Short mmCIF file of C-alpha atoms in Angstrom, two decimals:
data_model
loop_
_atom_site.label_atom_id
_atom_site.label_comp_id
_atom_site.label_asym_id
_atom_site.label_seq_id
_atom_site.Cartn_x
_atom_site.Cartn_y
_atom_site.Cartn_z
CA UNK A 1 79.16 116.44 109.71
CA UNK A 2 78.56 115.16 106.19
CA UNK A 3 79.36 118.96 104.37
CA UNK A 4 82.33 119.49 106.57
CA UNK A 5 83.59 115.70 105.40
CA UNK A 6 82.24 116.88 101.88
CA UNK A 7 84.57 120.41 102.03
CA UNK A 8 87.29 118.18 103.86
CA UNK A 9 87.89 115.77 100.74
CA UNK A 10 87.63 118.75 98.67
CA UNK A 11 90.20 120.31 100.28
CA UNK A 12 93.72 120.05 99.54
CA UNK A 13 94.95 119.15 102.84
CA UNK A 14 92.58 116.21 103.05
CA UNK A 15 91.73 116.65 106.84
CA UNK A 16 88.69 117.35 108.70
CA UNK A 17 89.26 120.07 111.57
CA UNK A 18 93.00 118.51 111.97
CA UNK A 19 92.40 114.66 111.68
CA UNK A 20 93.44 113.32 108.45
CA UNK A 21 90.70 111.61 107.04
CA UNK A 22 92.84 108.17 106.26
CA UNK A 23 93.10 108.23 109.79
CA UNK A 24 88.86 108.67 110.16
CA UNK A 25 88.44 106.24 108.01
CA UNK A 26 90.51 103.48 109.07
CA UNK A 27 89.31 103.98 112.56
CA UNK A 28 85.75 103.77 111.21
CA UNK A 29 87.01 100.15 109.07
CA UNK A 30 88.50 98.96 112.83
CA UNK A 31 84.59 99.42 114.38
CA UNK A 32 83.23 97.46 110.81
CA UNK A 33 85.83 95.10 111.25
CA UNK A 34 84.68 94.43 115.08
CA UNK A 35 80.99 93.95 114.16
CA UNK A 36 82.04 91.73 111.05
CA UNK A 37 84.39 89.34 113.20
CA UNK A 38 81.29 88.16 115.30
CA UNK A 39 78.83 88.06 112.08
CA UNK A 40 81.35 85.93 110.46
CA UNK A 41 81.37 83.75 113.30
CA UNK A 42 77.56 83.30 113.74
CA UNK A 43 77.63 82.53 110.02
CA UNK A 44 80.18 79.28 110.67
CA UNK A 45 78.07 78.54 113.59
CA UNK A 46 74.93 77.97 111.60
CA UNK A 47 76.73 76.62 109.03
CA UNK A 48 76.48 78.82 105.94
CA UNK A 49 79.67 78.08 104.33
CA UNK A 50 81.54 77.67 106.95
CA UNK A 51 85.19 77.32 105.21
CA UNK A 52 84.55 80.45 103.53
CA UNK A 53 83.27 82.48 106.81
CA UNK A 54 86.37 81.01 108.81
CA UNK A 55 89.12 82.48 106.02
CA UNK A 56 86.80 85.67 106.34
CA UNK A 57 86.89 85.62 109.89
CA UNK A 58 90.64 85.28 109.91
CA UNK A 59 91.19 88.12 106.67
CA UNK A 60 89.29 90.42 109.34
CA UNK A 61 91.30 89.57 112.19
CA UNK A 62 94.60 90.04 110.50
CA UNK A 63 93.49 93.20 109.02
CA UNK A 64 92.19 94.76 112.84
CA UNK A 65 96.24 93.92 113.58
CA UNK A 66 97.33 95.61 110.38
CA UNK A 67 95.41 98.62 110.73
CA UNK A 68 96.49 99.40 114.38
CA UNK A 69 99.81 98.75 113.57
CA UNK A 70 99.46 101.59 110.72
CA UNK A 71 97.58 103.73 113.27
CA UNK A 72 100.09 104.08 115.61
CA UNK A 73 103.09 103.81 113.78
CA UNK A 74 101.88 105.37 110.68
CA UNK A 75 103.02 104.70 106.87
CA UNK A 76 105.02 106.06 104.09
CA UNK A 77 101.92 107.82 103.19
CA UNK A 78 99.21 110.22 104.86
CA UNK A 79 99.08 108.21 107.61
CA UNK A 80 101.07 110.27 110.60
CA UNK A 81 102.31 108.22 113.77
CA UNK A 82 101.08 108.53 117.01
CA UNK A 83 103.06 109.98 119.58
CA UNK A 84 100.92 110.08 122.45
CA UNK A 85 101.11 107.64 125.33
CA UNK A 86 97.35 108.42 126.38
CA UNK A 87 95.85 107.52 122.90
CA UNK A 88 98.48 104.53 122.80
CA UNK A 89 97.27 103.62 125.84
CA UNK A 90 93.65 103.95 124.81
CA UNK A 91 94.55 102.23 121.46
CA UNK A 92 96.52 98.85 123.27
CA UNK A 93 92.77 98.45 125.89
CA UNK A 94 91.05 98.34 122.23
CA UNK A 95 92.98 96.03 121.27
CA UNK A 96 92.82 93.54 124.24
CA UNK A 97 89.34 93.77 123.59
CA UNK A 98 89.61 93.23 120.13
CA UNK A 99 91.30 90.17 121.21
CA UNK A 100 88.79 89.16 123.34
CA UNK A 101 85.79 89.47 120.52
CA UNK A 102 88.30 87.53 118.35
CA UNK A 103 88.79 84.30 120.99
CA UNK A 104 84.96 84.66 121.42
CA UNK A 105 84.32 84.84 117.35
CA UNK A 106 86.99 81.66 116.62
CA UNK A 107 85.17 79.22 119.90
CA UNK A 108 81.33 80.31 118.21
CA UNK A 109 83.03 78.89 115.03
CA UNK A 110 84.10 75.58 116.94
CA UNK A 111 79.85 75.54 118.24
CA UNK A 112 80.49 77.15 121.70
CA UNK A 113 77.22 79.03 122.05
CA UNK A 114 77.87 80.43 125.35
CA UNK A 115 80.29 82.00 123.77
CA UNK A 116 77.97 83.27 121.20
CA UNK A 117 75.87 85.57 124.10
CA UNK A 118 79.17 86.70 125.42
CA UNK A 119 80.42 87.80 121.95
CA UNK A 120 76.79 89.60 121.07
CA UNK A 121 78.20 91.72 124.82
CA UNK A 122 81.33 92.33 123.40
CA UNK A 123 80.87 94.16 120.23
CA UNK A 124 78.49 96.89 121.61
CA UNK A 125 81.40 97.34 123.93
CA UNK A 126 84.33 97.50 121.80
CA UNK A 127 82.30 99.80 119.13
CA UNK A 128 81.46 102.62 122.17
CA UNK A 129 85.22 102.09 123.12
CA UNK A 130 86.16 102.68 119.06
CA UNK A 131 83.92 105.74 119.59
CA UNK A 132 85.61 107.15 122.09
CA UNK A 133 88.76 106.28 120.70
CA UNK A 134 88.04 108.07 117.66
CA UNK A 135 87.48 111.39 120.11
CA UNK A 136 91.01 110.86 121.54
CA UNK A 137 92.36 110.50 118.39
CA UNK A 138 90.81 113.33 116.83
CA UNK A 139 91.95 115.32 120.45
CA UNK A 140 95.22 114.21 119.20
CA UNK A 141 95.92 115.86 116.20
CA UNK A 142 94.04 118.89 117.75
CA UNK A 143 96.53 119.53 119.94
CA UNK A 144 94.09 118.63 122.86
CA UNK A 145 96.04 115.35 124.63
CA UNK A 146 98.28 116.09 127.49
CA UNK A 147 100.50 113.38 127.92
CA UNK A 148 101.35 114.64 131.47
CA UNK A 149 97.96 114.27 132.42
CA UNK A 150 97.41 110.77 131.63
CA UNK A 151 95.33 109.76 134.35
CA UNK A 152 96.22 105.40 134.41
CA UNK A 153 99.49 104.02 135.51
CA UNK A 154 100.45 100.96 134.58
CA UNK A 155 100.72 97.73 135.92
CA UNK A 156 103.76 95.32 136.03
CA UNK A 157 101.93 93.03 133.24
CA UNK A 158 101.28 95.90 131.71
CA UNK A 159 104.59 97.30 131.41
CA UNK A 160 106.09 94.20 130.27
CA UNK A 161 103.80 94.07 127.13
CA UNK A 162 104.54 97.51 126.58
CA UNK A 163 108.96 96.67 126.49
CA UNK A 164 107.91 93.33 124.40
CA UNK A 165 106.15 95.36 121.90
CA UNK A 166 108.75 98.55 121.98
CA UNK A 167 111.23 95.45 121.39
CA UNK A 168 109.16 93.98 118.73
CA UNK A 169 108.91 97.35 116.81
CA UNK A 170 112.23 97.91 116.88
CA UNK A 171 112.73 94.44 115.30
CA UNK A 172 110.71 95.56 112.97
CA UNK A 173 112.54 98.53 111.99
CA UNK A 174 115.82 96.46 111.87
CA UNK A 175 114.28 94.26 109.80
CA UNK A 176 112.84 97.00 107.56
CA UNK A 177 116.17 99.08 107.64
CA UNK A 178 118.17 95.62 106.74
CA UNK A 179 116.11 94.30 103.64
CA UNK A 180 116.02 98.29 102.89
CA UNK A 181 119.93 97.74 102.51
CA UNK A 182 119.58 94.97 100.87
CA UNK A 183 117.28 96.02 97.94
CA UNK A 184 119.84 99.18 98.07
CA UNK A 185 122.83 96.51 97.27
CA UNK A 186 120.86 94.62 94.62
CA UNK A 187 119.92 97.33 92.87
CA UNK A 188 123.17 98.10 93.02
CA UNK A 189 124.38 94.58 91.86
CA UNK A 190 122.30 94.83 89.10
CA UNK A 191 123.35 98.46 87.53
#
């Protein structure tokens, strides 16, 4: 694994057999991340500078959002969208568990040490779910997901979160085409 990541950066397509590697590697970051929201939360809860450890705590958890935002909608960059409702689907259950280590992380923080055994459950989880969403990602750009197949329906709830977030993407892009407009017109303006 190590020479074919080795011949992989060498490479000039920057990919290792079909996944690009920004894509490996932020996917690898999102399973760091998990581990370092509930360290960062024991360290508040024994009280090793606990201001610091909480903004910490907080940087992580905004960039777990960030980076599965980038993940599945991609960037100006390397960093291809996802177009699969399968690994979507696999991505939003991370993510509600994600969610889950982060209420767990933030009540350790306010002393809740019940809390603290549940989180030490919850990151062995979510890093063999990261795991196998790293597979279905790879799978992915392989060629290798068949969206036809997709083998979960889903609920009401969970169709409703899925039309809030379509709409909230596409709020996004509004937003992002408008002040895209608008930095067209300054510059503009200012010529």
């Amino acid at each position: 694994l190590i020479e074919k990541a080795q011949e992989a950066a060498n490479s000039s397509t920057g990919e290792m057999d079909g996944m690009p590697l920004i894509t490996l590697d932020l996917l690898h970051l999102q399973r760091m991340r998990l581990s370092r929201l509930s360290a960062e939360a024991h360290l508040v809860l024994y009280g090793l500078k606990p201001d610091l450890h909480r903004e910490m705590l907080n940087a992580t958890a905004e960039e777990i959002l960030q980076t599965n935002e980038r993940l599945i909608l991609g960037d100006s960059n390397a960093l291809q969208p996802i177009r699969s409702l399968c690994v979507t689907q696999d991505m939003a259950d991370v993510m509600v568990l994600f969610r889950q280590v982060e209420e767990a992380a933030r009540e350790v923080t306010n002393g809740d040490r019940e809390e603290a055994a549940r989180l030490m459950h919850l990151v062995p989880e979510g890093t063999e779910r990261m795991l196998r969403l790293t597979q279905k990602v790879d799978d992915f750009y392989r060629g290798l997901v068949d969206d036809t197949n997709c083998s979960r329906s889903l609920t009401t709830e969970q169709w409703l979160q899925l039309m809030v977030e379509v709409v909230r993407l596409a709020c996004l892009g509004e937003d992002l085409a408008s002040s895209t407009t608008n930095v067209t017109a300054a510059r503009a303006a200012l010529k």
